[in-house]
mmCIF file of C-alpha atoms and ligand atoms in Angstrom:
data_model
loop_
_atom_site.group_PDB
_atom_site.id
_atom_site.type_symbol
_atom_site.label_atom_id
_atom_site.label_comp_id
_atom_site.label_asym_id
_atom_site.label_seq_id
_atom_site.Cartn_x
_atom_site.Cartn_y
_atom_site.Cartn_z
ATOM 1 C CA MET R 1 72.194 -86.291 -28.193
ATOM 2 C CA ARG R 2 68.880 -87.512 -28.767
ATOM 3 C CA ILE R 3 67.450 -90.995 -28.402
ATOM 4 C CA PRO R 4 65.008 -93.194 -30.188
ATOM 5 C CA LEU R 5 61.908 -92.768 -28.105
ATOM 6 C CA LEU R 6 58.826 -95.034 -28.794
ATOM 7 C CA ALA R 7 55.825 -92.663 -27.609
ATOM 8 C CA ALA R 8 53.443 -95.564 -26.920
ATOM 9 C CA LEU R 9 50.232 -94.229 -26.094
ATOM 10 C CA LEU R 10 48.118 -96.379 -24.063
ATOM 11 C CA ALA R 11 49.468 -99.302 -25.833
ATOM 12 C CA ILE R 12 51.740 -100.701 -23.381
ATOM 13 C CA GLY R 13 50.953 -104.248 -22.299
ATOM 14 C CA PRO R 14 52.173 -106.085 -19.077
ATOM 15 C CA GLN R 15 55.949 -106.674 -18.943
ATOM 16 C CA ALA R 16 56.736 -108.766 -22.299
ATOM 17 C CA ALA R 17 59.708 -110.601 -21.023
ATOM 18 C CA GLY R 18 57.913 -112.492 -18.204
ATOM 19 C CA GLN R 19 58.986 -112.334 -14.619
ATOM 20 C CA ALA R 20 60.334 -109.111 -13.309
ATOM 21 C CA VAL R 21 64.335 -109.498 -12.067
ATOM 22 C CA PRO R 22 64.380 -110.200 -8.554
ATOM 23 C CA GLY R 23 66.373 -107.746 -6.121
ATOM 24 C CA SER R 24 67.115 -107.175 -2.509
ATOM 25 C CA LEU R 25 66.124 -104.064 -0.376
ATOM 26 C CA ASP R 26 67.760 -105.707 2.774
ATOM 27 C CA VAL R 27 69.819 -102.373 3.639
ATOM 28 C CA HIS R 28 70.093 -100.203 6.578
ATOM 29 C CA TRP R 29 69.817 -96.450 5.117
ATOM 30 C CA ASN R 30 71.894 -93.851 6.785
ATOM 31 C CA ALA R 31 70.070 -92.268 9.446
ATOM 32 C CA GLY R 32 71.833 -88.990 9.693
ATOM 33 C CA ALA R 33 73.106 -88.135 13.338
ATOM 34 C CA PRO R 34 71.607 -85.594 16.139
ATOM 35 C CA ASP R 35 74.846 -84.001 15.713
ATOM 36 C CA CYS R 36 76.270 -84.049 12.178
ATOM 37 C CA GLU R 37 79.394 -82.351 12.950
ATOM 38 C CA ALA R 38 80.355 -84.534 15.865
ATOM 39 C CA ALA R 39 79.405 -87.575 13.415
ATOM 40 C CA PRO R 40 81.028 -87.141 9.912
ATOM 41 C CA GLN R 41 79.695 -89.683 7.557
ATOM 42 C CA ALA R 42 79.680 -90.580 3.821
ATOM 43 C CA PRO R 43 77.551 -88.286 1.728
ATOM 44 C CA LEU R 44 76.327 -90.877 -0.418
ATOM 45 C CA GLN R 45 75.398 -94.511 0.273
ATOM 46 C CA VAL R 46 74.782 -96.848 -2.680
ATOM 47 C CA HIS R 47 72.779 -99.966 -2.455
ATOM 48 C CA ALA R 48 72.430 -102.620 -5.455
ATOM 49 C CA TYR R 49 69.172 -103.936 -5.862
ATOM 50 C CA GLU R 50 70.545 -106.191 -8.298
ATOM 51 C CA PRO R 51 73.600 -106.198 -10.573
ATOM 52 C CA ARG R 52 71.813 -103.469 -13.035
ATOM 53 C CA THR R 53 69.652 -101.497 -10.658
ATOM 54 C CA PHE R 54 71.364 -99.229 -7.815
ATOM 55 C CA ILE R 55 69.359 -97.072 -5.238
ATOM 56 C CA LEU R 56 71.567 -93.994 -3.764
ATOM 57 C CA ARG R 57 70.808 -92.044 -0.738
ATOM 58 C CA GLN R 58 71.963 -88.916 -0.221
ATOM 59 C CA SER R 59 73.109 -88.546 3.733
ATOM 60 C CA PRO R 60 70.546 -86.797 5.887
ATOM 61 C CA CYS R 61 73.582 -84.876 7.213
ATOM 62 C CA VAL R 62 74.745 -83.492 3.902
ATOM 63 C CA HIS R 63 71.168 -82.157 3.302
ATOM 64 C CA PHE R 64 68.036 -82.672 5.437
ATOM 65 C CA GLU R 65 66.124 -83.689 2.480
ATOM 66 C CA ALA R 66 68.167 -87.141 2.218
ATOM 67 C CA ASN R 67 66.870 -87.825 -1.388
ATOM 68 C CA PHE R 68 66.776 -91.212 -2.740
ATOM 69 C CA LEU R 69 68.107 -91.563 -6.532
ATOM 70 C CA TYR R 70 67.839 -94.478 -8.806
ATOM 71 C CA LEU R 71 70.329 -95.603 -11.464
ATOM 72 C CA LEU R 72 69.107 -98.175 -14.322
ATOM 73 C CA ILE R 73 71.472 -99.539 -16.548
ATOM 74 C CA GLY R 74 70.632 -100.897 -19.932
ATOM 75 C CA SER R 75 72.651 -102.485 -22.595
ATOM 76 C CA GLU R 76 72.933 -99.247 -24.936
ATOM 77 C CA ARG R 77 72.457 -96.382 -22.129
ATOM 78 C CA ALA R 78 71.524 -95.933 -18.423
ATOM 79 C CA LEU R 79 69.179 -93.691 -16.911
ATOM 80 C CA LEU R 80 69.557 -91.906 -13.594
ATOM 81 C CA ILE R 81 66.437 -90.588 -11.842
ATOM 82 C CA ASP R 82 66.829 -87.356 -10.003
ATOM 83 C CA SER R 83 70.252 -85.763 -9.402
ATOM 84 C CA GLY R 84 69.571 -84.895 -5.693
ATOM 85 C CA ALA R 85 69.782 -81.730 -3.454
ATOM 86 C CA ILE R 86 73.502 -80.929 -3.684
ATOM 87 C CA ALA R 87 75.333 -79.103 -6.616
ATOM 88 C CA ASP R 88 78.755 -78.952 -5.021
ATOM 89 C CA PRO R 89 81.010 -81.954 -5.960
ATOM 90 C CA GLU R 90 82.968 -81.311 -2.862
ATOM 91 C CA ARG R 91 80.026 -81.973 -0.707
ATOM 92 C CA MET R 92 78.504 -84.538 -2.925
ATOM 93 C CA PRO R 93 80.512 -86.851 -5.341
ATOM 94 C CA LEU R 94 77.433 -88.035 -7.030
ATOM 95 C CA ALA R 95 78.675 -87.875 -10.791
ATOM 96 C CA GLN R 96 82.061 -89.462 -10.087
ATOM 97 C CA ARG R 97 80.164 -92.265 -8.188
ATOM 98 C CA VAL R 98 77.500 -92.842 -10.675
ATOM 99 C CA LEU R 99 80.020 -92.981 -13.876
ATOM 100 C CA GLU R 100 82.147 -95.695 -11.767
ATOM 101 C CA LEU R 101 79.078 -97.593 -11.788
ATOM 102 C CA LEU R 102 78.311 -97.574 -15.333
ATOM 103 C CA PRO R 103 79.721 -100.480 -17.338
ATOM 104 C CA ARG R 104 82.552 -99.258 -19.875
ATOM 105 C CA ARG R 105 82.476 -99.551 -23.654
ATOM 106 C CA ASP R 106 85.404 -98.610 -25.785
ATOM 107 C CA GLY R 107 86.959 -97.020 -22.570
ATOM 108 C CA ALA R 108 84.276 -94.824 -21.951
ATOM 109 C CA PRO R 109 81.139 -95.246 -19.556
ATOM 110 C CA LEU R 110 77.857 -96.135 -21.104
ATOM 111 C CA PRO R 111 76.048 -92.850 -22.292
ATOM 112 C CA LEU R 112 73.605 -91.764 -19.532
ATOM 113 C CA ILE R 113 70.604 -89.773 -19.449
ATOM 114 C CA VAL R 114 69.642 -87.770 -16.165
ATOM 115 C CA ALA R 115 65.924 -87.216 -15.812
ATOM 116 C CA HIS R 116 63.757 -86.281 -12.991
ATOM 117 C CA SER R 117 60.798 -87.264 -11.046
ATOM 118 C CA HIS R 118 59.821 -83.501 -11.057
ATOM 119 C CA GLY R 119 61.262 -80.033 -10.910
ATOM 120 C CA HIS R 120 61.770 -79.470 -7.414
ATOM 121 C CA ARG R 121 65.250 -78.142 -6.625
ATOM 122 C CA ASP R 122 66.097 -81.283 -4.223
ATOM 123 C CA HIS R 123 65.585 -83.290 -7.258
ATOM 124 C CA ARG R 124 67.535 -81.497 -9.889
ATOM 125 C CA ALA R 125 70.449 -79.185 -8.187
ATOM 126 C CA GLY R 126 72.889 -82.052 -8.764
ATOM 127 C CA ASP R 127 72.453 -81.421 -12.637
ATOM 128 C CA ALA R 128 75.092 -79.185 -12.481
ATOM 129 C CA LEU R 129 77.561 -81.846 -11.449
ATOM 130 C CA PHE R 130 77.060 -83.529 -14.693
ATOM 131 C CA ALA R 131 77.561 -80.566 -16.765
ATOM 132 C CA SER R 132 81.483 -81.272 -17.730
ATOM 133 C CA HIS R 133 80.698 -85.066 -18.830
ATOM 134 C CA GLY R 134 80.114 -85.407 -22.387
ATOM 135 C CA ALA R 135 78.375 -88.653 -22.616
ATOM 136 C CA VAL R 136 75.629 -87.290 -20.128
ATOM 137 C CA GLU R 137 72.520 -86.071 -21.324
ATOM 138 C CA VAL R 138 70.456 -84.105 -18.721
ATOM 139 C CA VAL R 139 66.609 -83.781 -19.566
ATOM 140 C CA ALA R 140 65.285 -80.018 -18.676
ATOM 141 C CA ALA R 141 62.961 -80.646 -15.347
ATOM 142 C CA ASP R 142 60.447 -77.888 -16.669
ATOM 143 C CA LEU R 143 56.943 -79.050 -18.268
ATOM 144 C CA GLU R 144 57.928 -78.273 -21.907
ATOM 145 C CA GLY R 145 61.238 -79.951 -21.530
ATOM 146 C CA VAL R 146 59.846 -83.217 -20.047
ATOM 147 C CA LYS R 147 56.950 -83.238 -22.667
ATOM 148 C CA ALA R 148 59.288 -82.715 -25.625
ATOM 149 C CA PHE R 149 61.929 -85.224 -24.251
ATOM 150 C CA PHE R 150 59.559 -87.847 -23.576
ATOM 151 C CA GLY R 151 57.096 -87.312 -26.543
ATOM 152 C CA LEU R 152 54.103 -87.010 -24.113
ATOM 153 C CA ASP R 153 52.337 -84.504 -26.296
ATOM 154 C CA ARG R 154 48.674 -85.509 -24.846
ATOM 155 C CA TRP R 155 50.025 -84.438 -21.149
ATOM 156 C CA PRO R 156 48.843 -85.302 -18.864
ATOM 157 C CA ASP R 157 47.276 -88.239 -20.832
ATOM 158 C CA GLY R 158 49.118 -90.879 -22.380
ATOM 159 C CA VAL R 159 52.491 -92.769 -21.345
ATOM 160 C CA ALA R 160 55.894 -92.932 -22.948
ATOM 161 C CA ARG R 161 58.354 -95.550 -23.107
ATOM 162 C CA LEU R 162 62.321 -94.740 -22.575
ATOM 163 C CA ASP R 163 64.259 -97.533 -24.511
ATOM 164 C CA LEU R 164 67.689 -98.244 -22.816
ATOM 165 C CA GLY R 165 68.593 -101.200 -25.170
ATOM 166 C CA ASP R 166 67.343 -104.109 -23.617
ATOM 167 C CA ARG R 167 65.205 -102.384 -20.926
ATOM 168 C CA GLY R 168 62.386 -100.204 -21.252
ATOM 169 C CA VAL R 169 61.110 -97.767 -18.746
ATOM 170 C CA THR R 170 57.489 -96.221 -19.116
ATOM 171 C CA VAL R 171 56.966 -92.771 -17.827
ATOM 172 C CA LEU R 172 53.636 -91.602 -16.895
ATOM 173 C CA PRO R 173 52.647 -88.052 -16.325
ATOM 174 C CA ALA R 174 51.516 -87.587 -12.743
ATOM 175 C CA PRO R 175 51.064 -83.654 -11.791
ATOM 176 C CA GLY R 176 49.576 -82.517 -8.666
ATOM 177 C CA HIS R 177 52.665 -82.451 -6.129
ATOM 178 C CA HIS R 178 54.514 -80.382 -9.114
ATOM 179 C CA PRO R 179 53.036 -79.695 -12.614
ATOM 180 C CA ALA R 180 55.868 -81.584 -14.357
ATOM 181 C CA GLN R 181 55.635 -84.856 -12.050
ATOM 182 C CA VAL R 182 56.263 -88.200 -13.879
ATOM 183 C CA LEU R 183 56.439 -91.789 -12.506
ATOM 184 C CA PHE R 184 58.846 -94.358 -14.018
ATOM 185 C CA HIS R 185 58.036 -98.001 -14.121
ATOM 186 C CA ASP R 186 60.996 -100.231 -14.954
ATOM 187 C CA GLU R 187 59.932 -103.123 -17.223
ATOM 188 C CA ARG R 188 63.308 -105.280 -15.977
ATOM 189 C CA THR R 189 62.400 -105.248 -12.311
ATOM 190 C CA ALA R 190 58.832 -103.845 -12.185
ATOM 191 C CA LEU R 191 59.905 -101.119 -9.867
ATOM 192 C CA LEU R 192 57.879 -98.101 -9.946
ATOM 193 C CA PHE R 193 60.011 -94.862 -9.193
ATOM 194 C CA SER R 194 57.372 -92.189 -7.571
ATOM 195 C CA GLY R 195 59.358 -89.159 -6.865
ATOM 196 C CA ASP R 196 57.440 -87.204 -4.379
ATOM 197 C CA PHE R 197 54.034 -88.072 -5.622
ATOM 198 C CA LEU R 198 53.918 -91.365 -3.311
ATOM 199 C CA LEU R 199 56.281 -91.680 -0.452
ATOM 200 C CA PRO R 200 56.273 -92.783 2.931
ATOM 201 C CA GLY R 201 55.901 -89.149 4.390
ATOM 202 C CA ARG R 202 54.277 -85.985 3.485
ATOM 203 C CA LEU R 203 52.718 -85.921 0.107
ATOM 204 C CA LEU R 204 52.528 -82.288 -0.376
ATOM 205 C CA ILE R 205 49.608 -81.399 -2.795
ATOM 206 C CA ASP R 206 49.911 -78.362 -4.939
ATOM 207 C CA ASP R 207 46.960 -78.905 -7.186
ATOM 208 C CA THR R 208 44.414 -81.137 -5.485
ATOM 209 C CA ALA R 209 42.229 -81.871 -8.734
ATOM 210 C CA ALA R 210 45.314 -82.494 -10.776
ATOM 211 C CA TYR R 211 46.709 -84.876 -8.018
ATOM 212 C CA ARG R 212 43.341 -86.894 -7.858
ATOM 213 C CA ALA R 213 43.277 -87.208 -11.527
ATOM 214 C CA SER R 214 46.780 -88.503 -11.340
ATOM 215 C CA ALA R 215 46.202 -90.950 -8.882
ATOM 216 C CA ALA R 216 43.067 -92.227 -10.661
ATOM 217 C CA ARG R 217 45.053 -92.544 -13.963
ATOM 218 C CA ALA R 218 48.115 -94.298 -12.289
ATOM 219 C CA ALA R 219 45.841 -97.127 -10.119
ATOM 220 C CA GLU R 220 44.034 -97.798 -13.461
ATOM 221 C CA PHE R 221 47.208 -98.130 -15.556
ATOM 222 C CA PHE R 222 49.158 -100.251 -12.513
ATOM 223 C CA ARG R 223 46.010 -102.401 -11.821
ATOM 224 C CA ASP R 224 47.140 -104.601 -14.740
ATOM 225 C CA HIS R 225 50.868 -104.310 -14.514
ATOM 226 C CA PRO R 226 53.273 -105.966 -12.041
ATOM 227 C CA VAL R 227 54.657 -103.557 -9.439
ATOM 228 C CA THR R 228 57.240 -105.210 -7.215
ATOM 229 C CA HIS R 229 57.697 -102.039 -5.010
ATOM 230 C CA VAL R 230 57.247 -98.233 -4.851
ATOM 231 C CA LEU R 231 60.310 -96.417 -4.521
ATOM 232 C CA GLY R 232 59.620 -92.449 -3.681
ATOM 233 C CA GLY R 233 62.095 -89.487 -3.109
ATOM 234 C CA HIS R 234 62.374 -89.284 0.417
ATOM 235 C CA VAL R 235 61.561 -91.649 3.756
ATOM 236 C CA GLU R 236 59.889 -89.090 6.400
ATOM 237 C CA LEU R 237 58.085 -91.518 9.035
ATOM 238 C CA ASP R 238 59.609 -93.710 11.774
ATOM 239 C CA LEU R 239 58.576 -97.408 12.331
ATOM 240 C CA ASP R 240 55.706 -95.916 14.787
ATOM 241 C CA GLY R 241 54.438 -93.950 11.991
ATOM 242 C CA ARG R 242 55.606 -90.437 13.549
ATOM 243 C CA LEU R 243 56.825 -87.775 10.920
ATOM 244 C CA PHE R 244 60.331 -86.649 11.622
ATOM 245 C CA PRO R 245 60.303 -82.755 12.111
ATOM 246 C CA HIS R 246 60.669 -80.929 8.870
ATOM 247 C CA GLY R 247 64.284 -80.085 8.532
ATOM 248 C CA ALA R 248 65.285 -83.209 10.679
ATOM 249 C CA GLN R 249 68.939 -84.764 10.012
ATOM 250 C CA HIS R 250 68.327 -87.587 12.096
ATOM 251 C CA HIS R 251 66.056 -89.981 11.107
ATOM 252 C CA PRO R 252 66.121 -92.650 14.070
ATOM 253 C CA ARG R 253 64.125 -96.096 13.440
ATOM 254 C CA GLU R 254 63.345 -94.881 9.794
ATOM 255 C CA ARG R 255 60.880 -96.856 8.099
ATOM 256 C CA PRO R 256 61.611 -98.686 5.196
ATOM 257 C CA LEU R 257 61.701 -96.693 1.779
ATOM 258 C CA GLN R 258 59.517 -99.145 -0.078
ATOM 259 C CA LEU R 259 55.666 -99.043 -0.154
ATOM 260 C CA ASP R 260 53.581 -101.755 -2.007
ATOM 261 C CA LYS R 261 51.523 -101.683 -5.052
ATOM 262 C CA GLN R 262 48.423 -101.528 -2.367
ATOM 263 C CA ALA R 263 49.413 -97.957 -1.254
ATOM 264 C CA LEU R 264 49.088 -96.790 -5.005
ATOM 265 C CA LEU R 265 45.944 -98.404 -5.434
ATOM 266 C CA ALA R 266 44.471 -96.817 -2.230
ATOM 267 C CA LEU R 267 45.748 -93.176 -3.097
ATOM 268 C CA PRO R 268 42.940 -92.361 -5.089
ATOM 269 C CA ALA R 269 40.392 -92.783 -2.486
ATOM 270 C CA ALA R 270 42.612 -91.011 0.108
ATOM 271 C CA LEU R 271 42.638 -88.146 -2.221
ATOM 272 C CA GLU R 272 38.928 -88.089 -2.639
ATOM 273 C CA THR R 273 37.916 -88.109 1.068
ATOM 274 C CA PHE R 274 40.783 -85.654 1.665
ATOM 275 C CA ASN R 275 39.764 -82.476 3.876
ATOM 276 C CA GLY R 276 41.918 -80.152 2.297
ATOM 277 C CA PHE R 277 44.342 -79.667 4.931
ATOM 278 C CA HIS R 278 45.953 -82.613 6.664
ATOM 279 C CA ALA R 279 45.066 -86.391 6.723
ATOM 280 C CA ARG R 280 47.046 -89.292 8.037
ATOM 281 C CA HIS R 281 46.999 -92.515 6.393
ATOM 282 C CA ASP R 282 49.155 -95.748 7.118
ATOM 283 C CA ASP R 283 51.688 -95.201 4.549
ATOM 284 C CA PHE R 284 51.494 -91.604 4.145
ATOM 285 C CA VAL R 285 50.392 -88.192 5.191
ATOM 286 C CA LEU R 286 48.198 -85.842 3.006
ATOM 287 C CA VAL R 287 49.105 -82.182 3.251
ATOM 288 C CA HIS R 288 47.984 -79.051 1.234
ATOM 289 C CA PRO R 289 50.768 -76.401 2.382
ATOM 290 C CA MET R 290 48.863 -73.509 1.095
ATOM 291 C CA HIS R 291 45.365 -74.352 2.276
ATOM 292 C CA ASN R 292 47.330 -74.689 5.931
ATOM 293 C CA LEU R 293 49.053 -71.519 5.325
ATOM 294 C CA ALA R 294 45.915 -69.626 4.270
ATOM 295 C CA ALA R 295 44.350 -71.129 7.423
ATOM 296 C CA LEU R 296 47.180 -69.928 9.477
ATOM 297 C CA ALA R 297 46.791 -66.422 8.034
ATOM 298 C CA ALA R 298 43.254 -66.332 8.585
ATOM 299 C CA ALA R 299 43.593 -67.205 12.375
ATOM 300 C CA ALA R 300 46.130 -64.398 12.697
ATOM 301 C CA VAL R 301 44.160 -62.072 11.162
ATOM 302 C CA ALA R 302 41.131 -63.380 13.280
ATOM 303 C CA ALA R 303 43.342 -63.009 16.402
ATOM 304 C CA LEU R 304 44.331 -59.723 15.577
ATOM 305 C CA ALA R 305 40.778 -58.540 15.296
ATOM 306 C CA LEU R 306 39.733 -60.051 18.542
ATOM 307 C CA VAL R 307 42.673 -58.261 20.484
ATOM 308 C CA GLY R 308 41.508 -55.065 18.763
ATOM 309 C CA TRP R 309 38.405 -55.601 19.912
ATOM 310 C CA ALA R 310 39.064 -56.213 23.455
ATOM 311 C CA LEU R 311 41.531 -53.286 23.418
ATOM 312 C CA ARG R 312 38.652 -50.807 22.023
ATOM 313 C CA ARG R 313 36.126 -52.375 24.856
ATOM 314 C CA LEU R 314 38.989 -51.580 27.552
ATOM 315 C CA TRP R 315 39.431 -48.032 26.147
ATOM 316 C CA ARG R 316 35.939 -47.532 26.322
ATOM 317 C CA ARG R 317 35.365 -48.436 29.492
ATOM 318 C CA ARG R 318 38.206 -46.770 31.189
ATOM 319 C CA ARG R 319 36.817 -43.626 29.294
ATOM 320 C CA ALA R 320 33.086 -44.098 30.757
ATOM 321 C CA VAL R 321 34.767 -44.538 34.516
ATOM 322 C CA SER R 322 36.664 -41.420 34.160
ATOM 323 C CA ALA R 323 33.776 -39.540 32.670
ATOM 324 C CA ARG R 324 31.661 -40.836 35.493
ATOM 325 C CA GLY R 325 34.544 -39.833 38.091
ATOM 326 C CA ARG R 326 34.473 -36.268 36.753
ATOM 327 C CA ASP R 327 30.633 -35.955 37.380
HETATM 328 ZN ZN1 ZN E 1 58.762 -82.274 -4.672
HETATM 329 ZN ZN1 ZN E 2 61.664 -83.904 -2.692
#
């Protein structure tokens, strides 16, 4: 099923219909457990931000990435942003739960589009869960698929508008963490769904120049648009600003999911002054995994060279001593 898309290059103004529909983020997200075997829990938590906007969180016990997914319901169709880290319906009843949340028309759930903030596996593994459902269109997560579906032919410039009926969603290219990353801005709630581009945790930089340019474009675009909250794909910080260890299935005292517009507007300066390896900020931590890996490899090579040099010296000294002994 192809849907009507209005590619609105640079021409989308602030929310035409006035005020954003308010919602609630008064929710305690499932924190996982120190021992998940001993503390079985529901694989999926569903929170209604408002009656037509749902936040779904995959339990840290089911997958340490503990992804947040978002369901936006319009009058003609619905949009699921990301399908999460789990492909096995026995472990993750995602499709069943999402289809239950959709309004029914003529006895069938509203048509659903499954799109992705970006193509990393923890955001699209659940695509398989929707394969057998007829009224679901899954958007390809690679760059060509994203450009074609949304009509973003001037990538990474320009924006597109996805029409859900009485609800529009603006789509902005934002490569840097992943080549096909996009941001979704919902006209109804003025929520900005940022995937792994901006979240309370590690912002993993793959391409620094692209990330900088994306942050600058996003800040420029949203300076004049309402943003009630920025909602990302994960939470990796606790209330004291400490990162949970990579792979942790327990998130005690997890900080709230939402960031404010200021965090988005602060991102360009944070990236401009980035040292290329690791930098802490109030709301996020910038990390360049490949640079850190290269530095680690260089340190390991230097350490090996030092050990080799020390061993050679020791061997020469011993040889000199034994030669003197023979004299
Ligand atoms: Zn990612
Ligand atoms: Zn992710």
